[in-house]
PDB file of C-alpha atoms and ligand atoms in Angstrom:
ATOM      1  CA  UNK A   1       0.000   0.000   0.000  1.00  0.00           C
ATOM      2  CA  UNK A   2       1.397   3.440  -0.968  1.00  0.00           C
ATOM      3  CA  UNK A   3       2.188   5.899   1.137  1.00  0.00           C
ATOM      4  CA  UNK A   4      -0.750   8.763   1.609  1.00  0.00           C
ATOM      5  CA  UNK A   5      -2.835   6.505  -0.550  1.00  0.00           C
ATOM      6  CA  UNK A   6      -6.702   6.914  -0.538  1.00  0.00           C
ATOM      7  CA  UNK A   7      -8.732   4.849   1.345  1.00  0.00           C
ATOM      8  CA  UNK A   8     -11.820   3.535   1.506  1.00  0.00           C
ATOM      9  CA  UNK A   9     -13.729   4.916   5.045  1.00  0.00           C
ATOM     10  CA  UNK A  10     -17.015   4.005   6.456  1.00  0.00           C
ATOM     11  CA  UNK A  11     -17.782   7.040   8.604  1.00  0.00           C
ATOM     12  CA  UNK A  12     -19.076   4.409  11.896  1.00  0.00           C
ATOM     13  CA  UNK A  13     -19.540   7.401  14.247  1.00  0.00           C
ATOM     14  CA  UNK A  14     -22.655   9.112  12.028  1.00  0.00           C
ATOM     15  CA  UNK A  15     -23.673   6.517  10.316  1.00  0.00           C
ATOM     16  CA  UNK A  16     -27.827   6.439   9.905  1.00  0.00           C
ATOM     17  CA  UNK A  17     -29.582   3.454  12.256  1.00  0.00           C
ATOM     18  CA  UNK A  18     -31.511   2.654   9.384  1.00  0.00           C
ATOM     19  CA  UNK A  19     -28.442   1.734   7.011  1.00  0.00           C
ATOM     20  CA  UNK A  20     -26.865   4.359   4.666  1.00  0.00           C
ATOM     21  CA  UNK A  21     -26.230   4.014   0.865  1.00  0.00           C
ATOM     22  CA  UNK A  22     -22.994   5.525  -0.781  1.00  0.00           C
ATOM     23  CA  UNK A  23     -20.831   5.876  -3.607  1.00  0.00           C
ATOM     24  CA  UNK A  24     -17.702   7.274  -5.002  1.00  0.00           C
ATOM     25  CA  UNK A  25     -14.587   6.555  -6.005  1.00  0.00           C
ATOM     26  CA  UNK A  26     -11.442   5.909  -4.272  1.00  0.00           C
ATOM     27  CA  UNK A  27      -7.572   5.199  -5.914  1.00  0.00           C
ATOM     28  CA  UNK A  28      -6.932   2.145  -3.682  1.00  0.00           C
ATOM     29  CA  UNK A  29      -5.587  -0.754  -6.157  1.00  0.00           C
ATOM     30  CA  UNK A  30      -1.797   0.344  -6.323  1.00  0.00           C
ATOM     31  CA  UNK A  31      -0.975  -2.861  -8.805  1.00  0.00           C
ATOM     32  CA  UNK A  32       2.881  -2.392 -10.761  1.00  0.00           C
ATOM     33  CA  UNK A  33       2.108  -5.187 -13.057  1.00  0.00           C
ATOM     34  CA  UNK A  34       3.509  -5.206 -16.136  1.00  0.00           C
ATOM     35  CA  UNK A  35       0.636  -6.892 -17.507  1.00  0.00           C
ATOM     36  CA  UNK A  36      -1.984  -5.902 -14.958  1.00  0.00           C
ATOM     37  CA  UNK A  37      -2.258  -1.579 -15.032  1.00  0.00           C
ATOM     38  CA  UNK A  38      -5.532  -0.175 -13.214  1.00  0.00           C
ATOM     39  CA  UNK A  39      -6.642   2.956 -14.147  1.00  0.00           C
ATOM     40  CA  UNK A  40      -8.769   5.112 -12.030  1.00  0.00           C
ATOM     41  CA  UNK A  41     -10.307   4.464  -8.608  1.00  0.00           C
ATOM     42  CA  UNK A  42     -12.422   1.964  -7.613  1.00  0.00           C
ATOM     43  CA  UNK A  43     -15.922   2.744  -8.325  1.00  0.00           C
ATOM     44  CA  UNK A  44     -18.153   1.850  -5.485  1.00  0.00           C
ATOM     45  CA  UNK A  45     -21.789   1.876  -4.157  1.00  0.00           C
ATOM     46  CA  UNK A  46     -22.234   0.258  -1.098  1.00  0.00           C
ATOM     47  CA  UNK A  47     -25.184   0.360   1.520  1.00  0.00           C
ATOM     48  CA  UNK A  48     -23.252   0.162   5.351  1.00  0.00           C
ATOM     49  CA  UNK A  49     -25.671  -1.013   8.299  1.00  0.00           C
ATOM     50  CA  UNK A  50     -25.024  -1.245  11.694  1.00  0.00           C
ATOM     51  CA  UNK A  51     -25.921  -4.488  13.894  1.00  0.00           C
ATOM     52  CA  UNK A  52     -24.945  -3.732  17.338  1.00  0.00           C
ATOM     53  CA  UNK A  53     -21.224  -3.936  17.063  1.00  0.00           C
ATOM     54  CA  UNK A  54     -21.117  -5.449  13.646  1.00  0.00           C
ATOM     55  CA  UNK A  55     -20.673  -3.507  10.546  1.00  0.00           C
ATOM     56  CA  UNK A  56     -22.280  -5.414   7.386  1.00  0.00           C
ATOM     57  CA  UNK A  57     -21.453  -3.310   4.138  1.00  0.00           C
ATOM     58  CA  UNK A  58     -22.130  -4.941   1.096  1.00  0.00           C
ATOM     59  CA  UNK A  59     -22.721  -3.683  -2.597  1.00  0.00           C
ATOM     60  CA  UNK A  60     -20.542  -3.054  -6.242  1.00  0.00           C
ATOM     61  CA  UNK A  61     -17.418  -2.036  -6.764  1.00  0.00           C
ATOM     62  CA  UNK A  62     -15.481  -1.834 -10.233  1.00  0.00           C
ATOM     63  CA  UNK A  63     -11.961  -1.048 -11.895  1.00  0.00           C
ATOM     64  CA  UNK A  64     -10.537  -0.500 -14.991  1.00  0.00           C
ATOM     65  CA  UNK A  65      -7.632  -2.268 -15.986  1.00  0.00           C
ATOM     66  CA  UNK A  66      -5.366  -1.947 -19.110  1.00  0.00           C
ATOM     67  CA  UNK A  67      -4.590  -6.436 -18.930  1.00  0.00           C
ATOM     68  CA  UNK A  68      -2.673  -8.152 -21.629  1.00  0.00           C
ATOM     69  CA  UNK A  69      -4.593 -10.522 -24.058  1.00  0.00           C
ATOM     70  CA  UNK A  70      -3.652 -14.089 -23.018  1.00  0.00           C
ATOM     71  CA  UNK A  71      -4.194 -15.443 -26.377  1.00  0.00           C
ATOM     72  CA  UNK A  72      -2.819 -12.559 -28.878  1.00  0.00           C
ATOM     73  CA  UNK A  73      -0.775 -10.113 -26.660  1.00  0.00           C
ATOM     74  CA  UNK A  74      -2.277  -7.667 -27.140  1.00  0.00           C
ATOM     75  CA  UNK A  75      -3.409  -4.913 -24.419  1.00  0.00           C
ATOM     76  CA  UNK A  76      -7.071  -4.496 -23.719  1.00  0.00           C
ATOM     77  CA  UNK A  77      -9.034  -2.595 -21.646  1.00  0.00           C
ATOM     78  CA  UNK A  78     -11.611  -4.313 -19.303  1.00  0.00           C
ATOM     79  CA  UNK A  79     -13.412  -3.741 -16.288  1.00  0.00           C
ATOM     80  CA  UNK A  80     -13.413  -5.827 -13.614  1.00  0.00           C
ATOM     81  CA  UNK A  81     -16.804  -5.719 -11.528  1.00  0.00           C
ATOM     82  CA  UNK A  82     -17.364  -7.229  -8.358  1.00  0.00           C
ATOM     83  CA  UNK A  83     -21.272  -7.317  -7.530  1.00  0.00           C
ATOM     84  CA  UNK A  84     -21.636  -9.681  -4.294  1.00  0.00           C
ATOM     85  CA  UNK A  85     -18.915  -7.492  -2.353  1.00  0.00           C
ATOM     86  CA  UNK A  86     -20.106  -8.411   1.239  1.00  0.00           C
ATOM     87  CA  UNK A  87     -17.928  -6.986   4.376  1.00  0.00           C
ATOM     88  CA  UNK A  88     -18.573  -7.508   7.764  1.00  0.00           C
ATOM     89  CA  UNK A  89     -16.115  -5.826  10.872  1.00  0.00           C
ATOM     90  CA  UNK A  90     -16.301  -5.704  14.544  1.00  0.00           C
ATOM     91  CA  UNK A  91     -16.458  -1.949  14.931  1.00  0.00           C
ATOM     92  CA  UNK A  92     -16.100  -0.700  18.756  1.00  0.00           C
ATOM     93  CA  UNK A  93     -18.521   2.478  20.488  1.00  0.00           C
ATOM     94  CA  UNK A  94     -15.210   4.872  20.438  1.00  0.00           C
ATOM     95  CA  UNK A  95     -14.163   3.886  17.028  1.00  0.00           C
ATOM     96  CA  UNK A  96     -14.921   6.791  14.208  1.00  0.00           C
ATOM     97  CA  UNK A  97     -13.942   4.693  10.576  1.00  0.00           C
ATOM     98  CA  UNK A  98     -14.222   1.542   9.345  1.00  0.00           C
ATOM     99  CA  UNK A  99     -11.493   0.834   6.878  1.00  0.00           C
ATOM    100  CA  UNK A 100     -12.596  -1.155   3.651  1.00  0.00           C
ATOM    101  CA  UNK A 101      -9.674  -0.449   1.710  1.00  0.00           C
ATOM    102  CA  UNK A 102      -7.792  -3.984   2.109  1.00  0.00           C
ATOM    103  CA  UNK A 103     -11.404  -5.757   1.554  1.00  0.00           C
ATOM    104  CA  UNK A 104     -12.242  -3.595  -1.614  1.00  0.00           C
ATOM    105  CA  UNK A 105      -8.886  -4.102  -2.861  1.00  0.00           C
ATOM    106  CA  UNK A 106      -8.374  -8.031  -2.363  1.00  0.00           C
ATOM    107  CA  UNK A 107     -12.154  -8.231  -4.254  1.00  0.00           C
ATOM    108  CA  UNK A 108     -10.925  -6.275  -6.679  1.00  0.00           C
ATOM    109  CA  UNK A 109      -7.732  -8.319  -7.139  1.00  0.00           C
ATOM    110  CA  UNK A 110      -9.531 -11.824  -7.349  1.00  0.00           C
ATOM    111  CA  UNK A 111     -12.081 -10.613  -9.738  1.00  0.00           C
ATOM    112  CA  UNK A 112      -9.162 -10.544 -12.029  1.00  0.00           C
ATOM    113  CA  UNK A 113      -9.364 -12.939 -14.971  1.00  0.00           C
ATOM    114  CA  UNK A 114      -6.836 -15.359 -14.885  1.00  0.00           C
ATOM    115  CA  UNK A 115      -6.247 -15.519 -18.533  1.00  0.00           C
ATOM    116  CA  UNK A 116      -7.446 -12.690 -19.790  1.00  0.00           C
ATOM    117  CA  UNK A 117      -8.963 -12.467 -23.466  1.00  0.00           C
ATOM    118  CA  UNK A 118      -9.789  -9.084 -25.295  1.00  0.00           C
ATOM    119  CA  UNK A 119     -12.729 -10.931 -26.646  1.00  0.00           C
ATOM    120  CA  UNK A 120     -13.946 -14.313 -26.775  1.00  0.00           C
ATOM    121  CA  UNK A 121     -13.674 -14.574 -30.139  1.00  0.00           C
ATOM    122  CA  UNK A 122      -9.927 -13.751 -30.024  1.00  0.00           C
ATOM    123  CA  UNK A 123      -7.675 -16.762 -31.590  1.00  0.00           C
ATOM    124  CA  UNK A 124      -4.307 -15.129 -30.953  1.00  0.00           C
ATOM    125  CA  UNK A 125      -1.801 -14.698 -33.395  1.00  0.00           C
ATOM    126  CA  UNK A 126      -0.133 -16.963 -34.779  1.00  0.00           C
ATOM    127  CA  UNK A 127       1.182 -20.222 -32.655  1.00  0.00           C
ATOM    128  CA  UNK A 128       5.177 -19.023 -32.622  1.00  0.00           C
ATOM    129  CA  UNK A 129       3.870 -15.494 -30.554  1.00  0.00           C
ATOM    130  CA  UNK A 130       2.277 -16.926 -27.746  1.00  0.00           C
ATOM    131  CA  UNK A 131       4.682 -19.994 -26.602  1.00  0.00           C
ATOM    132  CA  UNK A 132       3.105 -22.603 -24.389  1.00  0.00           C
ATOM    133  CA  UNK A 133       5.643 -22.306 -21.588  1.00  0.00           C
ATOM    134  CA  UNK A 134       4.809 -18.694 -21.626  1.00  0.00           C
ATOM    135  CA  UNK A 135       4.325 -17.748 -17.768  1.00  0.00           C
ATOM    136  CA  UNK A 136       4.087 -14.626 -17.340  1.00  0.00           C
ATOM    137  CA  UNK A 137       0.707 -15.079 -15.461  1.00  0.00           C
ATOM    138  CA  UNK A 138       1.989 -16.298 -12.434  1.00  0.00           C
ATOM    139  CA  UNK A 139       2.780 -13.117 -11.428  1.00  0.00           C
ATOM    140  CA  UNK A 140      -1.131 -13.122 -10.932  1.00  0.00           C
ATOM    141  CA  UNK A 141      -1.368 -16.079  -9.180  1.00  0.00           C
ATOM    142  CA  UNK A 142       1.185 -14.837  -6.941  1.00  0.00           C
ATOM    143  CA  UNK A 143      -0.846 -11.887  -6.238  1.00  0.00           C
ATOM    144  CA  UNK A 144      -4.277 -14.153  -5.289  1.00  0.00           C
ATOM    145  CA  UNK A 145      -2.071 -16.519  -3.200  1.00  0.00           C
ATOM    146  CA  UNK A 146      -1.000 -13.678  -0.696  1.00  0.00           C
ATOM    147  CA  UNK A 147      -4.624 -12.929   0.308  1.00  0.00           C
ATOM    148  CA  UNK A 148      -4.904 -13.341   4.217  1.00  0.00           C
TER     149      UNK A 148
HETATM  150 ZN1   ZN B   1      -6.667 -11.238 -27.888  1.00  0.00          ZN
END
């Protein structure tokens, strides 16, 4: 996580009884992939609810990504939604914020295609460009293995 990064807050202390919807956008998925570049913030609507000491938030988030065509090579640009994103933390009486920003990030993460296609339809280029050994996706898998 970067330095001064954004984060994404759930503001505990005045939060409406009833549940409170909101949305924004929030720069919180610091990837340096060579083949995996977000773009933007993560786009997010979420509806936060208080049940005694437990905060359930749950709702959409989404992120552009620049990826890299598994099949021809080429770069793309996709967005990766997430529309189940369900949270739950222990929140104490004295405590102000919530902080979604490692949950909204790790969602984001292993929404990620594994082999991602520009389209479908895509049939690569020819066999000699795209080697079967080729590995440079375990870098990803690296990346989904680290999740706590
Ligand atoms: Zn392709």
């Amino acid at each position: 996580m970067k330095e001064n990064g954004e984060r994404l807050l759930v503001d505990v202390s005045r939060l409406d009884p009833e549940g409170e919807d909101f949305e924004g956008e929030v720069d919180i998925v610091d990837l340096d992939e060579e083949f995996v570049k977000p773009f933007g913030g993560v786009r997010y609507r979420l509806n936060a609810k208080l049940f005694g000491t437990e905060l359930l938030v749950k709702g959409h988030l989404e992120q552009d990504f620049d990826l890299v065509c598994s099949r021809c090579g080429r770069d793309f640009d996709t967005t990766v939604k997430v529309d189940d994103f369900l949270v739950s933390v222990e929140v104490s009486e004295k405590q102000e914020y919530a902080d979604l920003t490692a949950d909204a990030r790790e969602c984001i993460i292993l929404a990620l295609p594994t082999y991602p296609v520009c389209d479908e339809s895509c049939k690569g280029l020819e066999q000699k460009t795209v080697a079967p050994s080729d590995n440079r996706w375990d870098a990803l898998d690296g990346l989904k293995v680290e999740k706590a």
